[in-house]
Structure formats: structure tokens, C-alpha cells
Short mmCIF file of C-alpha atoms in Angstrom, two decimals:
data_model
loop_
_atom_site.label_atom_id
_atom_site.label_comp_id
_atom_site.label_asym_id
_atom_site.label_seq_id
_atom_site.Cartn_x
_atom_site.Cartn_y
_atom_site.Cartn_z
CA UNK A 1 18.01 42.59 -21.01
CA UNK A 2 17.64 40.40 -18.09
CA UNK A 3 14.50 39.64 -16.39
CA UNK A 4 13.66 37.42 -13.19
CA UNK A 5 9.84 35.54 -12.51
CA UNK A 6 8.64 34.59 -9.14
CA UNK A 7 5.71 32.67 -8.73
CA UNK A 8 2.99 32.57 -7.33
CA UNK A 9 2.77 36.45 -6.24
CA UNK A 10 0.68 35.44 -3.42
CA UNK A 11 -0.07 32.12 -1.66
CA UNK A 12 -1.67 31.21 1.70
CA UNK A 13 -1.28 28.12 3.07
CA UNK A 14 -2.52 25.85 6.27
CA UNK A 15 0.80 24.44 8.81
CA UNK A 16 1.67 21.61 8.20
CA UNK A 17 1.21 21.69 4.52
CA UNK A 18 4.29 21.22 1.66
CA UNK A 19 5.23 24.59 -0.18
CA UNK A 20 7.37 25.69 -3.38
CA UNK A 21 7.98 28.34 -4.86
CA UNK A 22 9.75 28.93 -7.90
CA UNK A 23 11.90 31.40 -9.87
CA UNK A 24 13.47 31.99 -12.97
CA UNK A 25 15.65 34.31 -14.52
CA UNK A 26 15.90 35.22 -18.38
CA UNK A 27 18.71 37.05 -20.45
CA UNK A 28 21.98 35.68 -18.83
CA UNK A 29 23.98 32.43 -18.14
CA UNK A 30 25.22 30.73 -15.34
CA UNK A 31 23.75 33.37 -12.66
CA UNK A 32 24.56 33.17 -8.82
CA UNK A 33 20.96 33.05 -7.39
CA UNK A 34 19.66 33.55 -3.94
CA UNK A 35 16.35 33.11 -1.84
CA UNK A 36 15.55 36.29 1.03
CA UNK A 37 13.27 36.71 3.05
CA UNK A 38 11.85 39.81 4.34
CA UNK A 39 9.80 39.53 7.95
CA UNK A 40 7.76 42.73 8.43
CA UNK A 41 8.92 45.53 9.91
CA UNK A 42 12.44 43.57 9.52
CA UNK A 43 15.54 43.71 6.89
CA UNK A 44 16.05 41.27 3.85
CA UNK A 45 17.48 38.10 5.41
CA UNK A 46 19.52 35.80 2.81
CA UNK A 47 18.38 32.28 2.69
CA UNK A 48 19.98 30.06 0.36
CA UNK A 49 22.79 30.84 -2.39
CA UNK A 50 23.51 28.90 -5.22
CA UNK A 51 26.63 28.98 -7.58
CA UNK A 52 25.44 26.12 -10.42
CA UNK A 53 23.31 23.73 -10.64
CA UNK A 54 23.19 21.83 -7.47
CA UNK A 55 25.16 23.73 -5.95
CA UNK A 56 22.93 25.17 -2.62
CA UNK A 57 24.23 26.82 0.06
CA UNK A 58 22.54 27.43 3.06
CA UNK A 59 22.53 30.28 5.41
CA UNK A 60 20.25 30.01 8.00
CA UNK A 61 18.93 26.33 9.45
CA UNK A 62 15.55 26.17 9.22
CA UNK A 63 12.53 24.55 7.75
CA UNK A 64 13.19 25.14 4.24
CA UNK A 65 15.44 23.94 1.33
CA UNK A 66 16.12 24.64 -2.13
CA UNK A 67 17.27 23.78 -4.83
CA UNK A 68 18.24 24.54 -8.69
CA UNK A 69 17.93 21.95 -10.96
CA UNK A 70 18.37 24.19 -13.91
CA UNK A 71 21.40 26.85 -14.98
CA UNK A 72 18.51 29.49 -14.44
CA UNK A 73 15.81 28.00 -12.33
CA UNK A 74 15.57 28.13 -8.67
CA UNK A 75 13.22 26.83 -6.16
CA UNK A 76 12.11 27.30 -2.60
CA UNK A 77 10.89 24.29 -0.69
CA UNK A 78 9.15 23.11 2.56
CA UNK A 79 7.71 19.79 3.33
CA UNK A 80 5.49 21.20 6.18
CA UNK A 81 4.82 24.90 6.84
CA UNK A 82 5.10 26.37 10.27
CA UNK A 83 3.59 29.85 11.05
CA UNK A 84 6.93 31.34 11.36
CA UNK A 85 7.62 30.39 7.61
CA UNK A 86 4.84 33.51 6.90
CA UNK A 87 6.99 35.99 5.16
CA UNK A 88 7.86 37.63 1.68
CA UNK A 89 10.51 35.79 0.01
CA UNK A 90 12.72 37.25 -2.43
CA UNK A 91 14.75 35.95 -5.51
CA UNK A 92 17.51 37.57 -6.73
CA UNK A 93 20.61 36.90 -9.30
CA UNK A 94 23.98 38.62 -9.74
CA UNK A 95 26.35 38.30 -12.69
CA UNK A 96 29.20 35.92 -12.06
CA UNK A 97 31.14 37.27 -14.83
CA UNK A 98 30.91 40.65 -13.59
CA UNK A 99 33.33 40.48 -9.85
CA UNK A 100 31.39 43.92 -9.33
CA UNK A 101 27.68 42.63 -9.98
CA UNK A 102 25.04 44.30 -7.93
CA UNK A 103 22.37 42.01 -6.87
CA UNK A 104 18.70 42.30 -8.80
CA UNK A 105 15.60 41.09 -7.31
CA UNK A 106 12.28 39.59 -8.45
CA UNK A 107 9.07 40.91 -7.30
CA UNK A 108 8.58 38.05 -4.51
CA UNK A 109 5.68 35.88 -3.05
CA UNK A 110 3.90 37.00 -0.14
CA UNK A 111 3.06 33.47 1.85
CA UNK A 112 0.71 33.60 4.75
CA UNK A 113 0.58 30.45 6.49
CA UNK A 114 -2.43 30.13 8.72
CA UNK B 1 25.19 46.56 17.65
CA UNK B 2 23.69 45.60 13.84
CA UNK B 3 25.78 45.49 11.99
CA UNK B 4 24.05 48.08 9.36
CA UNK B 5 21.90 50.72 10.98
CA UNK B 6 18.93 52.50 9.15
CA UNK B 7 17.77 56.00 10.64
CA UNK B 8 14.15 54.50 10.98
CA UNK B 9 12.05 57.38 9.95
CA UNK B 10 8.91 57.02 8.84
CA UNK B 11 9.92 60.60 6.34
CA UNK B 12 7.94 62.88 5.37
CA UNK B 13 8.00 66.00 2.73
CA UNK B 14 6.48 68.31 0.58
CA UNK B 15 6.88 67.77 -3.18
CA UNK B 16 10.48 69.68 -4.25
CA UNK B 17 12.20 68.94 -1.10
CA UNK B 18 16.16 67.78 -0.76
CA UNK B 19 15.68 63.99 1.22
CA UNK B 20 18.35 62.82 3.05
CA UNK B 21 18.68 59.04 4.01
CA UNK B 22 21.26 56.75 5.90
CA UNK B 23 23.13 54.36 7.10
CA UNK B 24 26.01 53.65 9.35
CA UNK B 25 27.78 50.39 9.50
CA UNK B 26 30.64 49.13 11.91
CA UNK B 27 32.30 46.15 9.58
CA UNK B 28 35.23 47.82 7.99
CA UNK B 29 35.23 45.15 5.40
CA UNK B 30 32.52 46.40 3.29
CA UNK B 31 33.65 47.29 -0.13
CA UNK B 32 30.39 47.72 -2.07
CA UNK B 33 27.33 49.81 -1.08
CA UNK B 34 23.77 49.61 -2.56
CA UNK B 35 20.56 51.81 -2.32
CA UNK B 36 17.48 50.03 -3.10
CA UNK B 37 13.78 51.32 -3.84
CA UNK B 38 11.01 49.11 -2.53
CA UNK B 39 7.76 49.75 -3.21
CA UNK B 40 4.47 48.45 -1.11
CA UNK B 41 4.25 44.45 -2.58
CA UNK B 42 7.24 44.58 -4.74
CA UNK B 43 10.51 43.35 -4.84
CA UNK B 44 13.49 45.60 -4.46
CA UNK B 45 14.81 47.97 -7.17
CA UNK B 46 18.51 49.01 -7.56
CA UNK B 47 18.94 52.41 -7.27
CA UNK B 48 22.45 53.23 -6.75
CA UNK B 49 25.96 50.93 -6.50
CA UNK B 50 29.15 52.18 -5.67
CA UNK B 51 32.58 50.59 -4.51
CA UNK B 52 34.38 53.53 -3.52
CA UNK B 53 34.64 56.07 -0.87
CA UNK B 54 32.90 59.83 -3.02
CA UNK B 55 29.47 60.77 -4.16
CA UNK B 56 28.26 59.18 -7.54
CA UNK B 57 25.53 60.90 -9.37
CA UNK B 58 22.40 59.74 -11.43
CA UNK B 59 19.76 62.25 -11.92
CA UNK B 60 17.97 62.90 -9.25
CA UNK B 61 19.93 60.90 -7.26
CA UNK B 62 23.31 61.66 -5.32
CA UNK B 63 24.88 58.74 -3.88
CA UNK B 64 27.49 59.39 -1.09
CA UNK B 65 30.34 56.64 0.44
CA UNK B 66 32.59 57.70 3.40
CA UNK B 67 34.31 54.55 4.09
CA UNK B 68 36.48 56.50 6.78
CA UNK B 69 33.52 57.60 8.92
CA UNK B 70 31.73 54.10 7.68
CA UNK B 71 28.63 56.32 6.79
CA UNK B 72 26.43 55.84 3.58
CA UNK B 73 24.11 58.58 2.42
CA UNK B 74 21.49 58.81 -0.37
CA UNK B 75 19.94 62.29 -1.75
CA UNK B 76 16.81 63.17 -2.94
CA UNK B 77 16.57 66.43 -5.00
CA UNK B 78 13.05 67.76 -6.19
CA UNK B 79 11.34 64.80 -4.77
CA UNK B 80 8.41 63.60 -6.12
CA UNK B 81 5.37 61.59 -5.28
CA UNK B 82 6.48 58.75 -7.07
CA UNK B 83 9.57 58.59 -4.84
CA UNK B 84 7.18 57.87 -1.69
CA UNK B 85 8.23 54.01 -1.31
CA UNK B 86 10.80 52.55 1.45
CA UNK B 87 14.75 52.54 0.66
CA UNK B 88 16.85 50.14 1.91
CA UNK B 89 20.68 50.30 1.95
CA UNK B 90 22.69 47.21 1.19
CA UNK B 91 26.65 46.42 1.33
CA UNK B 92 28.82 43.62 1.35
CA UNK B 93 32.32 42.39 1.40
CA UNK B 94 32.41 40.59 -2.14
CA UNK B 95 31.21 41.79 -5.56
CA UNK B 96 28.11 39.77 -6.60
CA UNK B 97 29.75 38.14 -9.06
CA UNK B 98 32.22 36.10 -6.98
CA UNK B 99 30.91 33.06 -5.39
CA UNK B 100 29.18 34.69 -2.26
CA UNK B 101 27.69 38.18 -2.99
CA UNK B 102 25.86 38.44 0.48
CA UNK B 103 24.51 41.62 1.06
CA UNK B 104 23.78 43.35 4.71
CA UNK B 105 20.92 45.38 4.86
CA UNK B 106 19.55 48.03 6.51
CA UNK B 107 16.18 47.90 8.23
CA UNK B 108 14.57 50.24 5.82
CA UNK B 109 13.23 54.31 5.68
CA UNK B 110 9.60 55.02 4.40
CA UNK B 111 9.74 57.80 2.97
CA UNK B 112 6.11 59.50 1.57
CA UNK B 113 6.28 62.75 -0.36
CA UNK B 114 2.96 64.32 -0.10
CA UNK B 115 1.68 67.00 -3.05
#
């Protein structure tokens, strides 16, 4: 069966300083993957996508990048932190063989950035 | 207008009670329609997927898709406890495996079922 990792579950960090976070998924190939975030008191809001390796695409323009540099590794980036970037960011994967794949999420990392 | 809209709640009822949550949406080209389970500090949990306008059925869990009306509904029979969590309804234009899955969400109903 297919499993997805986000680390670190928690993480609070000053402005200003770099961030990533990182997420892997086990028991398939060639996954689409995608970074959320979820604001309090607010819906999921997609990120990033990716459709391969290297492949990124970008949703929203902000203060953060990503990037996969493996078929099932995914990571969330930010050279400095703002307090806006405080959040709880989601991974997820779908199957890209599968035209009618639901999407499956990781557990997520709450950042606080004080 | 959002483009998917949550009744808000917060919900709550006894133990054994029939819940009823939804979502209307106004983009006609939504195809596929999710229910998720969240619970406090964890990541979303698919509870239901559908791509077509009926109810689909698992357990305890009815499912219902009126793509005329553009109205999503999940029920709850003989809820329990363990359901208390917030449910979030998803849909999107594309299947998640084609090249841009993007889901819509909802804003989210906590629902607590109290003993």
C-alpha cells in the first residue's frame, strides 16, 4: 500500500530565517505531488504541483519554492521566512496512471514563524 | 461568490444521530467530488470520491452528487464519537491522475458528537 512522510511534524522558526520541509511518498511510481497550505480558520490552498522530476509548477507567487529532485521526493523551500509563511502545509500525491485518482494527503508540518 | 461554499457549522449531536453536511458550488465544470475527514493536527483523510451525479454508499457513509442543482451532500448515520473531527469537501475539473488534479475546497464543518 502506499504511504506518504512529512517532516518535521512541527517546526517554529524566527523571520528571516531559511526553511524546508520535506516529503516522501512510498508504494507507487511516478506520482503527481503537491504542496497546500491550510491558514486557520481557512480552506486548503494548493501551492506547488509537480508532474516528474523537475517539473514544478507554481500556483500562487509567493515566498516559497519547491522542488523534487527525486521520482518520489518533494520539498518545500524558503530562503527567509516572513510571518505570513505561519501555516500548516500539506503534501499530497495522486496516481497518474489512474485519470480518476483522488488526491491523498500526508499528515503535514505545523510552522510557526515568530 | 467562492467558488465552493461550506455550511460553516460548528455541528453538534448526540451519539446515534443522522449528520447532514454540505456544499454548494457555482463552476459547472466540476466532474469529481471528494469528502475529506480532518482531524485536530492531522492531515486530511479521504472519505468519499465520486464522479457522477447519485448517492454512493460506504458504511456509515452516504455520499450524495446533484450536479444539476450543483449541490454535494455527505451523511452520517449512527454517528459516533470518533466521527467528531472537521470535513472538508473537495472537487475539481480533472481526475488526479492527469497532469493538474487541483482540487477546490470547501472551508470546512466541525462537527463534535458528544456521548
Amino acid at each position: 500500500s502506499q504511504t506518504i512522510h512529512q517532516w518535521p511534524a512541527t517546526l517554529v522558526q524566527p523571520v528571516g530565517s531559511p526553511l524546508s520541509l520535506e516529503c516522501t511518498v512510498e508504494g507507487t511510481s511516478n506520482p503527481n505531488l503537491y504542496w497546500y497550505r491550510q491558514a486557520a480558520g481557512r480552506g486548503l490552498q494548493l501551492l506547488f504541483y509537480s508532474v516528474g522530476i523537475g517539473q514544478i509548477s507554481s500556483e500562487v507567487p509567493q515566498n516559497l519554492s519547491a522542488s523534487r529532485p527525486q521520482d518520489r521526493q518533494f520539498i518545500l523551500s524558503s530562503k527567509k521566512l516572513l510571518l505570513s509563511d505561519s501555516g500548516f502545509y500539506l503534501c499530497a500525491w495522486s496516481d497518474r496512471q489512474r485519470y480518476n485518482s483522488p488526491l491523498h494527503f500526508g499528515n503535514g508540518t505545523r510552522l510557526t514563524v515568530t | 461568490q467562492k467558488e465552493v461554499e461550506q455550511d460553516p457549522g460548528p455541528l453538534s449531536v448526540p451519539e446515534g444521530a443522522i449528520v447532514s453536511l454540505n456544499c454548494t458550488y457555482s463552476n459547472s465544470a466540476f466532474q469529481y467530488f471528494m469528502w475529506y475527514r480532518q482531524y485536530s493536527r492531522k492531515g486530511p483523510e479521504l472519505l468519499m470520491y465520486t464522479y457522477s451525479s447519485g448517492n454512493k454508499e460506504d458504511g456509515r457513509f452516504t455520499a450524495q452528487v446533484d450536479k444539476s442543482s450543483k449541490y454535494i451532500s455527505l451523511f452520517i448515520r449512527d454517528s459516533q464519537p470518533s466521527d467528531s473531527a472537521t470535513y472538508l469537501c473537495a472537487m475539481s475539473e480533472l481526475g488526479g491522475g492527469t497532469s493538474y488534479g487541483k482540487l477546490t475546497f470547501g472551508q470546512g464543518t466541525i462537527l463534535t458528537v458528544h456521548p
